[in-house]
mmCIF file of C-alpha atoms in Angstrom:
data_model
loop_
_atom_site.group_PDB
_atom_site.id
_atom_site.type_symbol
_atom_site.label_atom_id
_atom_site.label_comp_id
_atom_site.label_asym_id
_atom_site.label_seq_id
_atom_site.Cartn_x
_atom_site.Cartn_y
_atom_site.Cartn_z
ATOM 1 C CA MET A 1 -7.167 51.276 -126.186
ATOM 2 C CA LYS A 2 -10.086 48.775 -126.886
ATOM 3 C CA LYS A 3 -10.893 48.757 -130.563
ATOM 4 C CA HIS A 4 -14.459 48.541 -131.829
ATOM 5 C CA ALA A 5 -15.419 47.490 -135.382
ATOM 6 C CA SER A 6 -15.276 50.402 -137.654
ATOM 7 C CA PRO A 7 -17.926 50.445 -140.499
ATOM 8 C CA PRO A 8 -16.394 49.085 -143.796
ATOM 9 C CA ARG A 9 -15.580 51.886 -146.148
ATOM 10 C CA SER A 10 -18.632 51.045 -148.253
ATOM 11 C CA ARG A 11 -20.860 51.384 -145.170
ATOM 12 C CA ARG A 12 -19.619 54.598 -143.756
ATOM 13 C CA PRO A 13 -22.434 56.907 -143.806
ATOM 14 C CA PRO A 14 -22.469 60.340 -145.492
ATOM 15 C CA LEU A 15 -21.590 62.818 -142.691
ATOM 16 C CA LEU A 16 -22.572 66.452 -142.590
ATOM 17 C CA ILE A 17 -20.596 68.825 -140.388
ATOM 18 C CA VAL A 18 -22.320 72.113 -139.560
ATOM 19 C CA GLY A 19 -19.830 74.735 -138.713
ATOM 20 C CA ALA A 20 -16.428 75.556 -140.197
ATOM 21 C CA GLY A 21 -14.599 76.680 -137.029
ATOM 22 C CA ARG A 22 -11.613 75.066 -135.333
ATOM 23 C CA LEU A 23 -13.377 71.761 -134.314
ATOM 24 C CA GLY A 24 -15.612 71.469 -137.277
ATOM 25 C CA GLY A 25 -12.620 71.932 -139.536
ATOM 26 C CA ALA A 26 -10.363 69.498 -137.635
ATOM 27 C CA LEU A 27 -13.135 66.761 -137.644
ATOM 28 C CA ALA A 28 -13.764 67.340 -141.308
ATOM 29 C CA LEU A 29 -9.993 67.155 -142.335
ATOM 30 C CA SER A 30 -9.379 64.127 -140.099
ATOM 31 C CA LEU A 31 -12.463 62.214 -141.121
ATOM 32 C CA SER A 32 -11.903 62.992 -144.868
ATOM 33 C CA ALA A 33 -8.424 61.858 -144.616
ATOM 34 C CA ARG A 34 -9.767 58.469 -143.375
ATOM 35 C CA ARG A 35 -12.192 58.039 -146.316
ATOM 36 C CA TRP A 36 -15.360 59.100 -144.563
ATOM 37 C CA PRO A 37 -17.731 60.839 -146.973
ATOM 38 C CA VAL A 38 -17.799 64.317 -145.373
ATOM 39 C CA ARG A 39 -19.486 67.537 -146.450
ATOM 40 C CA VAL A 40 -19.416 70.803 -144.561
ATOM 41 C CA LEU A 41 -22.272 73.285 -144.115
ATOM 42 C CA SER A 42 -21.451 76.882 -142.975
ATOM 43 C CA ARG A 43 -24.016 79.566 -142.360
ATOM 44 C CA THR A 44 -21.723 82.424 -142.942
ATOM 45 C CA GLU A 45 -19.670 83.866 -145.772
ATOM 46 C CA ALA A 46 -16.518 83.797 -143.673
ATOM 47 C CA GLY A 47 -17.127 80.025 -142.789
ATOM 48 C CA ARG A 48 -17.676 79.196 -146.460
ATOM 49 C CA ASP A 49 -14.378 80.812 -147.362
ATOM 50 C CA ARG A 50 -12.709 78.744 -144.595
ATOM 51 C CA VAL A 51 -14.242 75.678 -146.152
ATOM 52 C CA LYS A 52 -12.600 76.385 -149.462
ATOM 53 C CA ALA A 53 -9.264 77.399 -147.883
ATOM 54 C CA LEU A 54 -8.972 74.105 -146.048
ATOM 55 C CA GLY A 55 -9.807 72.145 -149.255
ATOM 56 C CA LEU A 56 -13.019 70.755 -147.816
ATOM 57 C CA LYS A 57 -16.211 70.018 -149.713
ATOM 58 C CA PRO A 58 -19.166 72.333 -149.098
ATOM 59 C CA ALA A 59 -22.546 70.675 -148.871
ATOM 60 C CA THR A 60 -25.187 71.182 -151.502
ATOM 61 C CA ASP A 61 -28.925 71.016 -150.626
ATOM 62 C CA THR A 62 -29.064 67.573 -152.012
ATOM 63 C CA GLU A 63 -26.101 66.442 -149.892
ATOM 64 C CA VAL A 64 -27.714 67.832 -146.790
ATOM 65 C CA ARG A 65 -30.789 65.729 -147.351
ATOM 66 C CA GLN A 66 -28.637 62.714 -148.158
ATOM 67 C CA ALA A 67 -26.500 62.940 -144.976
ATOM 68 C CA ARG A 68 -27.076 60.227 -142.497
ATOM 69 C CA VAL A 69 -25.272 61.792 -139.441
ATOM 70 C CA CYS A 70 -25.147 65.457 -138.915
ATOM 71 C CA LEU A 71 -22.458 66.927 -136.454
ATOM 72 C CA LEU A 72 -23.205 70.184 -134.938
ATOM 73 C CA CYS A 73 -19.867 72.051 -134.409
ATOM 74 C CA VAL A 74 -21.389 75.342 -133.360
ATOM 75 C CA PRO A 75 -21.225 77.339 -130.057
ATOM 76 C CA ASP A 76 -23.108 75.705 -127.103
ATOM 77 C CA SER A 77 -25.720 78.508 -126.961
ATOM 78 C CA SER A 78 -26.605 77.937 -130.681
ATOM 79 C CA VAL A 79 -27.121 74.106 -130.506
ATOM 80 C CA PRO A 80 -30.857 74.158 -129.786
ATOM 81 C CA GLN A 81 -31.571 76.698 -132.560
ATOM 82 C CA VAL A 82 -29.400 75.007 -135.176
ATOM 83 C CA ALA A 83 -30.732 71.518 -134.202
ATOM 84 C CA ARG A 84 -34.322 72.784 -135.000
ATOM 85 C CA GLU A 85 -33.084 74.244 -138.394
ATOM 86 C CA MET A 86 -31.321 71.079 -139.364
ATOM 87 C CA ASP A 87 -34.300 68.919 -138.352
ATOM 88 C CA ARG A 88 -36.231 70.728 -141.034
ATOM 89 C CA GLN A 89 -33.522 70.202 -143.720
ATOM 90 C CA LEU A 90 -32.152 66.654 -143.037
ATOM 91 C CA GLY A 91 -33.657 63.629 -144.563
ATOM 92 C CA ARG A 92 -35.842 61.153 -142.709
ATOM 93 C CA GLY A 93 -33.997 59.302 -139.987
ATOM 94 C CA ALA A 94 -30.722 61.090 -140.215
ATOM 95 C CA ALA A 95 -29.065 61.371 -136.851
ATOM 96 C CA LEU A 96 -28.319 64.640 -135.036
ATOM 97 C CA VAL A 97 -25.107 64.813 -132.956
ATOM 98 C CA HIS A 98 -23.707 67.697 -131.036
ATOM 99 C CA CYS A 99 -20.094 68.249 -130.219
ATOM 100 C CA ALA A 100 -20.658 70.410 -127.055
ATOM 101 C CA GLY A 101 -18.927 69.098 -123.961
ATOM 102 C CA ALA A 102 -21.366 70.582 -121.261
ATOM 103 C CA LEU A 103 -24.665 69.759 -123.013
ATOM 104 C CA SER A 104 -26.821 66.737 -122.650
ATOM 105 C CA LEU A 105 -28.840 65.187 -125.446
ATOM 106 C CA ASP A 106 -31.830 67.289 -124.336
ATOM 107 C CA ALA A 107 -30.165 70.292 -126.012
ATOM 108 C CA LEU A 108 -31.004 68.712 -129.314
ATOM 109 C CA GLY A 109 -34.690 68.897 -128.610
ATOM 110 C CA THR A 110 -37.106 65.925 -129.270
ATOM 111 C CA PRO A 111 -37.256 65.504 -133.065
ATOM 112 C CA ARG A 112 -39.273 62.529 -134.068
ATOM 113 C CA GLY A 113 -37.621 59.559 -135.542
ATOM 114 C CA ARG A 114 -34.030 61.007 -135.269
ATOM 115 C CA PRO A 115 -31.276 59.202 -133.346
ATOM 116 C CA LEU A 116 -29.501 61.783 -131.151
ATOM 117 C CA GLY A 117 -25.899 61.810 -129.818
ATOM 118 C CA SER A 118 -22.937 63.812 -128.690
ATOM 119 C CA PHE A 119 -19.325 63.499 -129.821
ATOM 120 C CA HIS A 120 -17.006 65.828 -127.854
ATOM 121 C CA PRO A 121 -13.296 65.381 -128.498
ATOM 122 C CA LEU A 122 -11.141 66.229 -125.502
ATOM 123 C CA CYS A 123 -8.530 68.138 -127.539
ATOM 124 C CA ALA A 124 -7.562 71.795 -127.192
ATOM 125 C CA VAL A 125 -8.112 72.573 -130.972
ATOM 126 C CA SER A 126 -6.604 75.950 -131.596
ATOM 127 C CA ASP A 127 -6.400 75.415 -135.418
ATOM 128 C CA PRO A 128 -8.401 73.227 -137.724
ATOM 129 C CA ARG A 129 -5.178 71.402 -138.891
ATOM 130 C CA ASP A 130 -4.446 70.251 -135.296
ATOM 131 C CA ALA A 131 -4.226 66.446 -134.960
ATOM 132 C CA LEU A 132 -6.895 64.650 -133.066
ATOM 133 C CA ALA A 133 -5.286 61.200 -132.776
ATOM 134 C CA GLY A 134 -4.315 60.028 -129.400
ATOM 135 C CA HIS A 135 -6.925 62.042 -127.465
ATOM 136 C CA THR A 136 -10.243 61.084 -125.827
ATOM 137 C CA VAL A 137 -13.804 61.632 -127.022
ATOM 138 C CA ALA A 138 -16.782 61.704 -124.838
ATOM 139 C CA LEU A 139 -19.693 59.889 -126.593
ATOM 140 C CA SER A 140 -23.289 59.620 -125.826
ATOM 141 C CA THR A 141 -26.360 58.199 -127.590
ATOM 142 C CA ARG A 142 -29.312 56.012 -126.859
ATOM 143 C CA SER A 143 -29.229 54.566 -130.355
ATOM 144 C CA ARG A 144 -27.269 51.317 -130.883
ATOM 145 C CA THR A 145 -26.878 51.907 -134.558
ATOM 146 C CA LEU A 146 -25.529 55.489 -134.006
ATOM 147 C CA LYS A 147 -23.289 54.297 -131.158
ATOM 148 C CA THR A 148 -21.661 51.887 -133.774
ATOM 149 C CA VAL A 149 -21.144 54.735 -136.202
ATOM 150 C CA LEU A 150 -19.681 57.104 -133.680
ATOM 151 C CA ARG A 151 -17.417 54.518 -132.134
ATOM 152 C CA GLY A 152 -16.315 53.769 -135.650
ATOM 153 C CA MET A 153 -15.511 57.499 -136.164
ATOM 154 C CA ALA A 154 -13.557 57.369 -132.910
ATOM 155 C CA ASP A 155 -11.507 54.315 -133.871
ATOM 156 C CA ASP A 156 -10.580 55.751 -137.208
ATOM 157 C CA LEU A 157 -9.622 59.032 -135.566
ATOM 158 C CA ALA A 158 -7.539 57.069 -133.037
ATOM 159 C CA LEU A 159 -9.652 58.491 -130.136
ATOM 160 C CA HIS A 160 -10.177 56.718 -126.820
ATOM 161 C CA VAL A 161 -13.953 56.556 -125.980
ATOM 162 C CA LEU A 162 -15.243 57.890 -122.602
ATOM 163 C CA GLU A 163 -18.867 57.493 -121.824
ATOM 164 C CA VAL A 164 -20.200 60.353 -119.497
ATOM 165 C CA PRO A 165 -23.560 60.222 -117.651
ATOM 166 C CA GLU A 166 -26.028 62.699 -119.071
ATOM 167 C CA SER A 167 -26.700 64.194 -115.620
ATOM 168 C CA GLN A 168 -23.079 64.961 -114.990
ATOM 169 C CA ARG A 169 -21.988 66.570 -118.269
ATOM 170 C CA ALA A 170 -21.323 69.927 -116.730
ATOM 171 C CA ALA A 171 -18.893 68.500 -114.096
ATOM 172 C CA TYR A 172 -17.139 66.537 -116.913
ATOM 173 C CA HIS A 173 -16.823 69.507 -118.975
ATOM 174 C CA ALA A 174 -15.470 71.666 -116.144
ATOM 175 C CA GLY A 175 -12.800 69.229 -115.503
ATOM 176 C CA ALA A 176 -11.925 69.171 -119.245
ATOM 177 C CA VAL A 177 -11.682 73.091 -119.268
ATOM 178 C CA LEU A 178 -9.435 73.081 -116.192
ATOM 179 C CA SER A 179 -7.037 70.612 -117.878
ATOM 180 C CA ALA A 180 -6.847 72.811 -121.097
ATOM 181 C CA GLY A 181 -7.816 76.552 -120.784
ATOM 182 C CA GLY A 182 -7.096 76.376 -117.033
ATOM 183 C CA VAL A 183 -3.538 75.307 -117.820
ATOM 184 C CA VAL A 184 -3.154 78.227 -120.041
ATOM 185 C CA ALA A 185 -4.435 80.509 -117.367
ATOM 186 C CA LEU A 186 -2.143 78.934 -114.875
ATOM 187 C CA LEU A 187 0.981 79.355 -117.173
ATOM 188 C CA SER A 188 -0.084 83.082 -117.505
ATOM 189 C CA ALA A 189 0.461 83.333 -113.775
ATOM 190 C CA ALA A 190 3.832 81.492 -114.003
ATOM 191 C CA VAL A 191 4.869 83.773 -116.878
ATOM 192 C CA GLU A 192 3.875 86.839 -114.559
ATOM 193 C CA ALA A 193 6.021 85.353 -111.731
ATOM 194 C CA LEU A 194 9.006 85.174 -113.977
ATOM 195 C CA GLY A 195 8.309 88.659 -115.073
ATOM 196 C CA CYS A 196 8.759 89.820 -111.454
ATOM 197 C CA ALA A 197 12.359 88.437 -111.940
ATOM 198 C CA GLY A 198 12.832 90.578 -115.018
ATOM 199 C CA ILE A 199 12.242 87.767 -117.539
ATOM 200 C CA SER A 200 10.468 88.572 -120.675
ATOM 201 C CA GLU A 201 7.153 86.793 -121.733
ATOM 202 C CA GLN A 202 8.850 84.896 -124.621
ATOM 203 C CA GLU A 203 11.842 83.839 -122.518
ATOM 204 C CA ALA A 204 9.410 82.751 -119.769
ATOM 205 C CA LEU A 205 7.429 80.601 -122.155
ATOM 206 C CA THR A 206 10.485 79.102 -123.755
ATOM 207 C CA ALA A 207 11.664 78.018 -120.300
ATOM 208 C CA LEU A 208 8.322 77.050 -118.781
ATOM 209 C CA LEU A 209 6.760 74.976 -121.564
ATOM 210 C CA PRO A 210 9.239 72.104 -121.517
ATOM 211 C CA LEU A 211 8.961 72.111 -117.663
ATOM 212 C CA THR A 212 5.147 71.708 -118.036
ATOM 213 C CA ARG A 213 5.551 68.840 -120.577
ATOM 214 C CA SER A 214 8.019 67.212 -118.180
ATOM 215 C CA ALA A 215 5.407 67.415 -115.410
ATOM 216 C CA VAL A 216 2.878 65.903 -117.715
ATOM 217 C CA ARG A 217 5.209 62.992 -118.496
ATOM 218 C CA GLY A 218 5.683 62.460 -114.935
ATOM 219 C CA MET A 219 1.930 62.097 -114.321
ATOM 220 C CA GLU A 220 1.652 59.787 -117.243
ATOM 221 C CA ALA A 221 4.413 57.522 -115.887
ATOM 222 C CA ARG A 222 3.625 57.725 -112.128
ATOM 223 C CA GLY A 223 0.178 59.158 -111.690
ATOM 224 C CA LEU A 224 -0.899 62.414 -109.788
ATOM 225 C CA SER A 225 0.874 61.793 -106.501
ATOM 226 C CA GLY A 226 3.996 60.081 -108.028
ATOM 227 C CA GLY A 227 4.220 63.031 -110.551
ATOM 228 C CA LEU A 228 4.145 65.781 -108.012
ATOM 229 C CA THR A 229 7.391 67.682 -107.617
ATOM 230 C CA GLY A 230 8.587 70.938 -105.955
ATOM 231 C CA PRO A 231 8.586 72.307 -102.405
ATOM 232 C CA ILE A 232 5.190 70.877 -101.389
ATOM 233 C CA ALA A 233 6.326 67.348 -102.418
ATOM 234 C CA ARG A 234 9.422 67.945 -100.272
ATOM 235 C CA GLY A 235 7.672 69.503 -97.383
ATOM 236 C CA ASP A 236 9.662 72.663 -97.476
ATOM 237 C CA ALA A 237 7.528 75.251 -95.783
ATOM 238 C CA GLY A 238 10.328 77.803 -95.760
ATOM 239 C CA ILE A 239 10.411 77.872 -99.606
ATOM 240 C CA VAL A 240 6.622 78.018 -99.968
ATOM 241 C CA ALA A 241 6.674 81.122 -97.631
ATOM 242 C CA ARG A 242 9.228 82.801 -99.652
ATOM 243 C CA HIS A 243 7.267 82.121 -102.837
ATOM 244 C CA LEU A 244 4.044 83.487 -101.363
ATOM 245 C CA ALA A 245 5.892 86.733 -100.249
ATOM 246 C CA ALA A 246 7.477 87.227 -103.733
ATOM 247 C CA LEU A 247 4.416 86.966 -105.836
ATOM 248 C CA PRO A 248 1.850 89.735 -106.771
ATOM 249 C CA PRO A 249 -1.299 89.214 -104.644
ATOM 250 C CA ASP A 250 -3.467 87.455 -107.267
ATOM 251 C CA ALA A 251 -0.691 85.102 -108.275
ATOM 252 C CA ALA A 252 0.120 84.432 -104.604
ATOM 253 C CA GLU A 253 -3.462 83.425 -104.002
ATOM 254 C CA LEU A 254 -3.554 81.015 -106.904
ATOM 255 C CA TYR A 255 -0.188 79.558 -105.678
ATOM 256 C CA ARG A 256 -1.686 79.117 -102.244
ATOM 257 C CA LEU A 257 -4.950 77.420 -103.500
ATOM 258 C CA LEU A 258 -3.033 75.102 -105.814
ATOM 259 C CA SER A 259 -0.561 74.233 -103.123
ATOM 260 C CA GLN A 260 -3.591 73.352 -100.743
ATOM 261 C CA ARG A 261 -4.773 70.901 -103.547
ATOM 262 C CA ALA A 262 -1.134 69.486 -103.782
ATOM 263 C CA LEU A 263 -0.623 68.892 -100.122
ATOM 264 C CA PRO A 264 -2.852 65.755 -99.981
ATOM 265 C CA LEU A 265 -1.107 64.294 -102.985
ATOM 266 C CA ALA A 266 2.295 64.730 -101.138
ATOM 267 C CA GLY A 267 0.909 63.531 -97.814
ATOM 268 C CA PRO A 268 2.168 59.920 -97.786
ATOM 269 C CA ARG A 269 5.705 61.186 -98.330
ATOM 270 C CA LEU A 270 5.819 63.919 -95.694
ATOM 271 C CA SER A 271 6.273 63.753 -91.953
ATOM 272 C CA SER A 272 3.287 64.790 -89.698
ATOM 273 C CA GLU A 273 5.316 67.912 -88.670
ATOM 274 C CA ALA A 274 5.865 68.959 -92.351
ATOM 275 C CA THR A 275 2.330 68.443 -93.278
ATOM 276 C CA ALA A 276 1.106 70.429 -90.248
ATOM 277 C CA SER A 277 3.614 73.242 -90.981
ATOM 278 C CA LEU A 278 2.418 73.558 -94.718
ATOM 279 C CA ALA A 279 -1.257 73.280 -93.790
ATOM 280 C CA LYS A 280 -0.884 76.156 -91.307
ATOM 281 C CA LEU A 281 1.029 78.282 -93.846
ATOM 282 C CA LEU A 282 -1.448 77.628 -96.538
ATOM 283 C CA LYS A 283 -4.628 78.159 -94.471
ATOM 284 C CA THR A 284 -7.186 80.508 -95.997
ATOM 285 C CA PRO A 285 -6.772 84.001 -94.686
ATOM 286 C CA GLY A 286 -9.422 84.792 -92.085
ATOM 287 C CA SER A 287 -10.434 81.147 -91.755
ATOM 288 C CA VAL A 288 -9.101 80.828 -88.259
ATOM 289 C CA LYS A 289 -11.665 81.621 -85.641
ATOM 290 C CA LYS A 290 -10.791 84.101 -83.010
ATOM 291 C CA PRO A 291 -11.229 82.715 -79.451
ATOM 292 C CA ALA A 292 -14.526 83.920 -77.753
#
């Protein structure tokens, strides 16, 4: 990972994090641990209780005005409204930065004289104490000064920086969701499949999670095509047919669609006969036109 010069400790600007949920808490804890001056502003009593429980420092009105970078860790739908509210409260020239993956900088409005940015960690944060190091952050800003600060934050948090075109934020975020929440949904189907074999949910997760981790290690070492395993990678249409027959209809449809995606990845390893046999088996029902 290419390193960029982090601001010296004496020049790390005061940060204000708005929102004390999972991501806001994780950023506040991680940045505070790396000597960034962080204060947290929560708009709810429950949020303020979480700030105290996490040992974070709540922001006073004076500290809100003194903040130089304000990170909005709020639901996507709330970003425009909260940005307007913070524009009225922040000091002159303080930067507004949202942490929403799918939103462009336009979601922050057009406050005069404020640098705007986005800072979206690609990490499935299910608890504020989750570690962020080793992940990636999607970063965007038109301000050179703010970019230096955001890259300094990323370096101190050990985050790889990814710059995403503003016009393609939704596509980027959809891919991120598929690789996190989508994997959870996929494993729920795998757990259901093992349930058909009489295996409890807990036993299924105990068995499947290490298997999933081994698949990720394979992709890390050998890429998507090289990391593919299973009957599609072997060209075993007979086993695939048995799987489709054994699964409940919704899980079978998911299996079929994922296998369609896997077939091109396995293509270079398979004979033309095996590829044709699998393609025919996995064809979308009803997609074959009847002869006139």
